[in-house]
Short mmCIF file of C-alpha atoms in Angstrom, two decimals:
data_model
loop_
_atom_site.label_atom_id
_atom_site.label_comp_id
_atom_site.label_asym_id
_atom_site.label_seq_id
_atom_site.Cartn_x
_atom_site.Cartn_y
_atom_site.Cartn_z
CA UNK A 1 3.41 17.88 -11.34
CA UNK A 2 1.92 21.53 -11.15
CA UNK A 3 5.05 23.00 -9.53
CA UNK A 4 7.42 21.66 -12.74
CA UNK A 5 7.98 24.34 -15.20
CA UNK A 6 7.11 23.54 -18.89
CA UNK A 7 9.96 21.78 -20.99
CA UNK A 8 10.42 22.11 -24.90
CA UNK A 9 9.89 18.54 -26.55
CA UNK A 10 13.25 19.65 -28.28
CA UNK A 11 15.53 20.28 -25.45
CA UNK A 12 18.52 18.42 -25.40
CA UNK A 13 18.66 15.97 -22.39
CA UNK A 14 21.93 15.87 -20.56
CA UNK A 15 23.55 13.42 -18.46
CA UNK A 16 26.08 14.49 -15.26
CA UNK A 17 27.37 13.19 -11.83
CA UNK A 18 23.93 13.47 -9.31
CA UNK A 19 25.48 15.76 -6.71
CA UNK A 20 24.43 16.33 -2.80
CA UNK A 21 22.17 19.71 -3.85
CA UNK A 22 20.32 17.33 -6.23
CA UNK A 23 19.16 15.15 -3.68
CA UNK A 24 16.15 16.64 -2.50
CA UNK A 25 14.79 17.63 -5.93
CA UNK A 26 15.96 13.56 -7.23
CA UNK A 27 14.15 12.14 -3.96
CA UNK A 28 10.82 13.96 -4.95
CA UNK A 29 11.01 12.47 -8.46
CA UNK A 30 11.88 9.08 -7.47
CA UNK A 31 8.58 8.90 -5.45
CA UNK A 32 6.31 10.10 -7.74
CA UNK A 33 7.66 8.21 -10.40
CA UNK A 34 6.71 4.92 -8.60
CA UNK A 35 3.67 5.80 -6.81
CA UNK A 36 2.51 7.59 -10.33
CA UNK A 37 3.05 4.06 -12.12
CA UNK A 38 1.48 2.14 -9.29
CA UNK A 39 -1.57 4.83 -8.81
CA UNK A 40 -0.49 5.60 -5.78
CA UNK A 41 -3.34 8.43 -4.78
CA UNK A 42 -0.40 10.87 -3.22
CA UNK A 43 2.64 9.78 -5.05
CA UNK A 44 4.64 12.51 -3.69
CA UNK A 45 4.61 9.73 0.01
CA UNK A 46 5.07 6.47 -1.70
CA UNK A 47 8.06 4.82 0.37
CA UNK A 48 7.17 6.89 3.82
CA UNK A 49 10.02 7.61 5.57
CA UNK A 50 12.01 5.02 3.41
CA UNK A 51 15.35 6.65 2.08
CA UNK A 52 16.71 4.80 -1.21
CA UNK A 53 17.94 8.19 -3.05
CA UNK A 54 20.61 9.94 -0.18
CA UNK A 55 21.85 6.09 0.83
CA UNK A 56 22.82 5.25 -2.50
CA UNK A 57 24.43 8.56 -2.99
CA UNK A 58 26.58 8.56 -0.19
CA UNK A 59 27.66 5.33 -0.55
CA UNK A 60 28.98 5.76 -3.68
CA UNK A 61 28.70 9.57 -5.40
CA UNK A 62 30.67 8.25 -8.20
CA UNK A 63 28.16 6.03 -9.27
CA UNK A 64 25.03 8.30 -9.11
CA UNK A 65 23.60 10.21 -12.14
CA UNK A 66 21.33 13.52 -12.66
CA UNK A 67 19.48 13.53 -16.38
CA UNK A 68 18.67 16.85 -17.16
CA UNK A 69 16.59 19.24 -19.09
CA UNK A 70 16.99 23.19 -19.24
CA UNK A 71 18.90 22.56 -16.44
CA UNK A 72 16.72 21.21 -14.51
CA UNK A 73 17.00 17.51 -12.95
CA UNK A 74 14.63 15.51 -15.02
CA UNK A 75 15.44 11.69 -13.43
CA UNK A 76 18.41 10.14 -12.11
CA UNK A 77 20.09 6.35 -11.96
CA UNK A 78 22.14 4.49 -9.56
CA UNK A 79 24.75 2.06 -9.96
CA UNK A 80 26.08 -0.38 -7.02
CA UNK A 81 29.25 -2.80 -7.28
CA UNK A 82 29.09 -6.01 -5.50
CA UNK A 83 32.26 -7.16 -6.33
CA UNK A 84 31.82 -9.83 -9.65
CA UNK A 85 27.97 -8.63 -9.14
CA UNK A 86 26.56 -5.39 -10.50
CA UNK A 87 23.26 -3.76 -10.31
CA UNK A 88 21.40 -0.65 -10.97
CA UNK A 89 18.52 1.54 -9.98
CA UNK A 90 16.41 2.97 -9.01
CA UNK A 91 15.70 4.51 -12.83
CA UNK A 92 13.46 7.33 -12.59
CA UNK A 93 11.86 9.94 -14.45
CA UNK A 94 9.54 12.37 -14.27
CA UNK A 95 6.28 11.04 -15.17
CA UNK A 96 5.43 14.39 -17.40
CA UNK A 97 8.65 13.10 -19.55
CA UNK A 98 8.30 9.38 -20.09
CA UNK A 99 8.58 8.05 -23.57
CA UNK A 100 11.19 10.50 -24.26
CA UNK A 101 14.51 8.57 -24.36
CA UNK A 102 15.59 10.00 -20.82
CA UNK A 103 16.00 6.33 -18.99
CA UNK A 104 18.05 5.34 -22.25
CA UNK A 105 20.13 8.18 -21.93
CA UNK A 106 20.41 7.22 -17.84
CA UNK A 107 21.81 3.83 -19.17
CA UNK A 108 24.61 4.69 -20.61
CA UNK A 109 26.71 6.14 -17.73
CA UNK A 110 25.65 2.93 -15.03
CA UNK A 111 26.51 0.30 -18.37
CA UNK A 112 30.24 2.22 -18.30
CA UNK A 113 30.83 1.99 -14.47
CA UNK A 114 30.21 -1.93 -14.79
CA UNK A 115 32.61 -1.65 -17.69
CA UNK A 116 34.89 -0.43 -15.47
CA UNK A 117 33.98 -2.25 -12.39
CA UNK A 118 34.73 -5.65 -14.23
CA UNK A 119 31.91 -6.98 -13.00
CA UNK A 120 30.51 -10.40 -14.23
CA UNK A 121 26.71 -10.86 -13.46
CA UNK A 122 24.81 -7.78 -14.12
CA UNK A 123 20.96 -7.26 -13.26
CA UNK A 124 18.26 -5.24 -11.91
CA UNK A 125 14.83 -5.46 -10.00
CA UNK A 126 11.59 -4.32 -12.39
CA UNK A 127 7.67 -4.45 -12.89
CA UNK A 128 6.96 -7.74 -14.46
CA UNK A 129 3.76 -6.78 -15.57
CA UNK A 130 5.54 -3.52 -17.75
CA UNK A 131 6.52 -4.57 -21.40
CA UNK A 132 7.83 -1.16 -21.38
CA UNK A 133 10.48 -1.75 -18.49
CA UNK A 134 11.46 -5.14 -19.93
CA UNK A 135 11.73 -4.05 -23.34
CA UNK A 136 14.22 -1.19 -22.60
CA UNK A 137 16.43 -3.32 -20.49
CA UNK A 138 16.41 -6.01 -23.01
CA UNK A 139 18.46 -3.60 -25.48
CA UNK A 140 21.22 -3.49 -22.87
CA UNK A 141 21.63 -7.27 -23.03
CA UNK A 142 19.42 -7.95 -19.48
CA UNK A 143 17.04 -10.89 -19.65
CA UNK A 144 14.01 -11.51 -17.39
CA UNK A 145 14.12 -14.33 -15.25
CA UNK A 146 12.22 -15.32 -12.14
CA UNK A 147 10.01 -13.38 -10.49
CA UNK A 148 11.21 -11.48 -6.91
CA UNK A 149 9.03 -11.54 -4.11
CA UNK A 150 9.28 -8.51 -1.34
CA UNK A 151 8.17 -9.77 1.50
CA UNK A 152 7.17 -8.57 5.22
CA UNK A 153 5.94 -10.15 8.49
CA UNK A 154 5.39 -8.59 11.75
CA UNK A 155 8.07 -9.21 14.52
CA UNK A 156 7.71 -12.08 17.27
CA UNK A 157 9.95 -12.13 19.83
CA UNK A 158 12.44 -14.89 19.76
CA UNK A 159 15.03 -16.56 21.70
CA UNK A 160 19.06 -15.24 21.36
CA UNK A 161 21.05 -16.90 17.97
CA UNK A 162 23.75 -18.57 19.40
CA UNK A 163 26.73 -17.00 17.27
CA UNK A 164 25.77 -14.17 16.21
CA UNK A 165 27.53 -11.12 16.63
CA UNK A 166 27.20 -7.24 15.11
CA UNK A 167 29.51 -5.85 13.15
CA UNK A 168 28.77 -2.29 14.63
CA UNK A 169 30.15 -3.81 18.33
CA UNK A 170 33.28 -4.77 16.79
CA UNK A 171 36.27 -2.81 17.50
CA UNK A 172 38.31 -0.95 14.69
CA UNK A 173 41.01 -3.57 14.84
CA UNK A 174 38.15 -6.95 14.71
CA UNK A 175 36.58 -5.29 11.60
CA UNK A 176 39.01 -5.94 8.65
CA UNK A 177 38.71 -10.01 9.77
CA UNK A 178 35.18 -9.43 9.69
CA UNK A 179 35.00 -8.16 6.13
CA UNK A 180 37.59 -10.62 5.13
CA UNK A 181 35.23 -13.64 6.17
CA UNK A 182 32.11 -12.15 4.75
CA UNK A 183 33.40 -12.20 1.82
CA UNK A 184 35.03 -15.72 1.82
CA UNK A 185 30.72 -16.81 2.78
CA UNK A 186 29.60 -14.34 0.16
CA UNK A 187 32.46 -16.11 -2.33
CA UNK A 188 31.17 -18.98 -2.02
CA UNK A 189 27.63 -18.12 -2.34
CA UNK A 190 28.96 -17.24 -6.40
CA UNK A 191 32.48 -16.38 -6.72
CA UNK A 192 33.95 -12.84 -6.96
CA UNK A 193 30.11 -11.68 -5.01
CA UNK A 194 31.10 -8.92 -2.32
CA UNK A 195 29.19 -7.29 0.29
CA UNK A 196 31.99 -5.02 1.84
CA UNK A 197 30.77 -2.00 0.43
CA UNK A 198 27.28 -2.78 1.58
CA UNK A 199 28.11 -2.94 5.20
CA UNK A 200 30.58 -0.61 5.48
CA UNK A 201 28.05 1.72 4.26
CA UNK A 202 25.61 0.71 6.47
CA UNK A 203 27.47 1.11 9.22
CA UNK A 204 29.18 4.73 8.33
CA UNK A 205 25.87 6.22 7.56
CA UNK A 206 23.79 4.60 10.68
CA UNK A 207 21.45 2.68 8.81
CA UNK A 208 21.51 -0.07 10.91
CA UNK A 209 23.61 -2.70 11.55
CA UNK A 210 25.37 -6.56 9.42
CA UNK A 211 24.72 -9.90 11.97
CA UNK A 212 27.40 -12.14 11.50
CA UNK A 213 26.44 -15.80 12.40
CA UNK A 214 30.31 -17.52 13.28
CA UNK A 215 30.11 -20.94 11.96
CA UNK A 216 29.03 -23.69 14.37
CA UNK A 217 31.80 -26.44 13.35
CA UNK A 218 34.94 -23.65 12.63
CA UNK A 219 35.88 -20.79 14.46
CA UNK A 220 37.53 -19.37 11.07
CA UNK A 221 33.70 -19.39 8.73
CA UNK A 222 30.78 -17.54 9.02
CA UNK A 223 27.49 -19.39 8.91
CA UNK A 224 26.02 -16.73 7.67
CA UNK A 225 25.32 -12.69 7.43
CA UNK A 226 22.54 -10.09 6.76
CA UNK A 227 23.04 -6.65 5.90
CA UNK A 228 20.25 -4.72 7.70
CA UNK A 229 18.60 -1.48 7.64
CA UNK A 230 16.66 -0.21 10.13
CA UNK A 231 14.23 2.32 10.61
CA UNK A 232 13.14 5.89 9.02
CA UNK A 233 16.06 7.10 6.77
CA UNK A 234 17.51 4.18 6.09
CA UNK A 235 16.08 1.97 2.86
CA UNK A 236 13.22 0.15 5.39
CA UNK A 237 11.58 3.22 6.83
CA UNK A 238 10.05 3.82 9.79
CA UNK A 239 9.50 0.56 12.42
CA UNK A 240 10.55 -1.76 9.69
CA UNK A 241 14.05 -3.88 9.69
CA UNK A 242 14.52 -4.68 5.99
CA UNK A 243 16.88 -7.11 5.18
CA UNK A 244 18.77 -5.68 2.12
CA UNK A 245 20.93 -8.52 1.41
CA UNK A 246 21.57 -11.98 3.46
CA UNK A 247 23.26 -15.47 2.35
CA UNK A 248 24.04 -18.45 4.12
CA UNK A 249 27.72 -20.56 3.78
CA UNK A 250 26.00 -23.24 0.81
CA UNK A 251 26.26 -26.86 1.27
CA UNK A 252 25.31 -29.50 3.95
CA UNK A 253 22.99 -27.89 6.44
CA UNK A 254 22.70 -24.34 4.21
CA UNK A 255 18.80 -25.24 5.34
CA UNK A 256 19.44 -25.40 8.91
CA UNK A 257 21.78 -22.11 8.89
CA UNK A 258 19.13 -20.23 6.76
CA UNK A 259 16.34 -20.85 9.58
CA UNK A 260 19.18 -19.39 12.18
CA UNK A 261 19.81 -16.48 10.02
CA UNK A 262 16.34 -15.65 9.94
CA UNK A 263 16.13 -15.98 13.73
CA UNK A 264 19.26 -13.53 13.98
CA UNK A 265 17.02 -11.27 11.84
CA UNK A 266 14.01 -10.91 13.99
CA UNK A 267 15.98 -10.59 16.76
CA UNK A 268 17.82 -7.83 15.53
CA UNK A 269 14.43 -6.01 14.58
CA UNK A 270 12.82 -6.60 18.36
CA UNK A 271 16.24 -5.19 19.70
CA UNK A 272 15.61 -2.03 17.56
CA UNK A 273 12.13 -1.99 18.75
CA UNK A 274 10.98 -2.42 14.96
CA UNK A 275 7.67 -4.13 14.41
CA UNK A 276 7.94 -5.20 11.07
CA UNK A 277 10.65 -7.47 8.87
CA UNK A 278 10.98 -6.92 5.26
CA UNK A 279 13.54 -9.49 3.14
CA UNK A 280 12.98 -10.34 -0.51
CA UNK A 281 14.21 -13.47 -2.45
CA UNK A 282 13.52 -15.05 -5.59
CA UNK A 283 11.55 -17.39 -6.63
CA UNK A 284 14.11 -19.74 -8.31
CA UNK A 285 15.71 -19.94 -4.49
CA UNK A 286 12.89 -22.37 -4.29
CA UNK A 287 13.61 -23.96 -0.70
CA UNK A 288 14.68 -20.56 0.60
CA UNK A 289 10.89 -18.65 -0.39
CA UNK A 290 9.07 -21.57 0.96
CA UNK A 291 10.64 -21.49 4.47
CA UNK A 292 10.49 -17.68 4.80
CA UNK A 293 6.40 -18.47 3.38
CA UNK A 294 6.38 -20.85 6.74
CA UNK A 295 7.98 -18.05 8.70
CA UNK A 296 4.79 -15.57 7.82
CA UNK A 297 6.57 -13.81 5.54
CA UNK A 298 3.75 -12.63 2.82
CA UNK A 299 4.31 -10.69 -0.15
CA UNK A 300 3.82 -7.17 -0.85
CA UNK A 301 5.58 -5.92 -3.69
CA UNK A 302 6.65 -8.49 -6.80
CA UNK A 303 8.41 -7.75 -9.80
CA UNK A 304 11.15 -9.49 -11.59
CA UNK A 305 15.13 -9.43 -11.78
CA UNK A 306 16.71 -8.96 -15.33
CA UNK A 307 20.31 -10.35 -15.55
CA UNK A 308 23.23 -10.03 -17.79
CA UNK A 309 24.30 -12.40 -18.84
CA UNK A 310 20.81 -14.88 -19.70
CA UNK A 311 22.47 -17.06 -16.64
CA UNK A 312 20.68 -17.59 -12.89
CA UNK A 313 23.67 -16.13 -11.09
CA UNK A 314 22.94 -17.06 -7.75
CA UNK A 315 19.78 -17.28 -8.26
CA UNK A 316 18.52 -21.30 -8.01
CA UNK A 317 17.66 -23.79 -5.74
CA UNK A 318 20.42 -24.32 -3.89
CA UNK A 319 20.86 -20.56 -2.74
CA UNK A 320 19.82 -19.43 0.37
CA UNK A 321 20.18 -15.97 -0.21
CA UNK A 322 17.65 -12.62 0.79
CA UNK A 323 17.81 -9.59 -1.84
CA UNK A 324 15.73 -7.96 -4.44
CA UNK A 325 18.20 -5.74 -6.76
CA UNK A 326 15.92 -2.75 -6.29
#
């Protein structure tokens, strides 16, 4: 990074709040980060028009940290509350300054927000093939499990989901009953697991839009939901609906409702005029990767989901659940 101004290998590395002028400057070192570790041949456009760093931020400023050095930003981490659920990342750093404690130091601050969170299943999405990644996340008590598959397929047209409705059409007053059955079906996916912040979120800052499938036997359960982004700025980028987190209401028929949720997703994406779906699961949701394999879903991206404690969460194969903790 020609532009970066030299550091002394003694400076002191300091830890603060990431705030809004930091953005642009945190955005630039996320991307090469990644596309430097991936030999990506411009690093500086890994992700496109993909927006994971201002997102995060405004979703929850509390939770966002700045690492730096000589007062400059150096790296930054991100930590995201899903009720009982907790996750982190993306960790990055600037590739001149790896190896030099700066992603331990970024630990340290996301560890005490799920201290005070409370939350009860902790992980994170990274590079299986890195002993490097793995090792420093094993210090912090995270365990590698089974591997995460990113997946994409282009965009058919389908036939309407019976059921499914947007949260973004409801009105002010429908909302709250809205949230308050998502997360009774996101409760019983694993208990205490919330998605409120997640699609109130998506809806305040445009990124797209949460389908709510209302159950077929009850008018008081959701089927299902999938919190969607969609398009440039947003986490998917440009002509690409990503599904950052959907779940189906487990038990008889969790199969049947998975295949409808999918449905609701790629009709969602041709309403947006997207051309591409993007939804990640793992691997230990066995049933759940091989129907979205069936689908034409194809991996792009794999890496692997580290969770505290050594447990599968909702992770296994009776989960029919789309995310990837990145």
């Amino acid at each position: 990074m020609p532009a970066t101004k030299r550091t002394s290998a003694a400076a002191p590395v300091s830890v603060r709040p990431l705030a809004e002028p930091d953005l642009d400057r945190v955005d630039e070192i996320f991307r090469v980060a990644f596309g430097t570790f991936l030999g990506i041949p411009e690093p500086r456009t890994f992700f496109g028009t993909a927006d994971y760093v201002r997102t995060r931020w405004a979703t929850d400023p509390h939770a966002a940290f700045a690492a730096t050095l000589e007062g400059e930003v150096v790296g930054s981490n991100f930590a995201t509350d899903w009720g009982s659920v907790g996750y982190f990342g993306p960790l990055t750093v600037r590739p001149d300054l790896w190896d030099r404690g700066i992603g331990r130091r970024l630990m340290e601050p996301v560890m005490a927000c799920f201290d005070t969170w409370e939350n009860r299943h902790l992980g994170l999405f990274t590079f299986s093939h890195s002993p490097k990644h793995l090792e420093l996340y094993r210090r912090y008590g995270f365990w590698p499990r089974f591997l995460t598959a990113i997946m994409k397929k282009q965009v058919t047209v389908s036939a309407a989901v019976p059921g499914r409705v947007l949260y973004g059409e409801l009105t002010a007053a429908e909302r709250p009953e809205a949230l308050s059955l998502s997360r009774a079906l996101t409760g019983a996916v694993y208990e205490g697991l919330s998605l409120e912040r997640e699609i109130t979120a998506t809806q305040a800052q445009g990124l797209g839009d949460t389908i709510l499938l209302e159950g077929a036997d009850s008018d008081s359960d959701l089927d299902g939901l999938a919190v969607c982004h969609c398009g440039a700025g947003s986490e998917a980028g440009e002509d690409v609906c990503f599904v950052k987190f959907g779940a189906v209401r487990p038990g008889p028929d969790a199969a049947d409702r998975f295949e409808r949720l999918l449905d609701a997703c790629e009709q969602l994406a041709t309403e947006k005029g997207l051309g591409q779906l993007d939804a990640g699961t793992n691997l230990a949701r066995q049933d759940a990767y091989r129907r979205m394999a069936d689908r034409g879903f194809r991996t792009w991206l794999q890496g692997v989901t580290m969770h505290k404690p050594n447990e599968p969460g909702y992770s296994h194969p009776d989960a029919y659940v789309i995310d990837d903790w990145r």
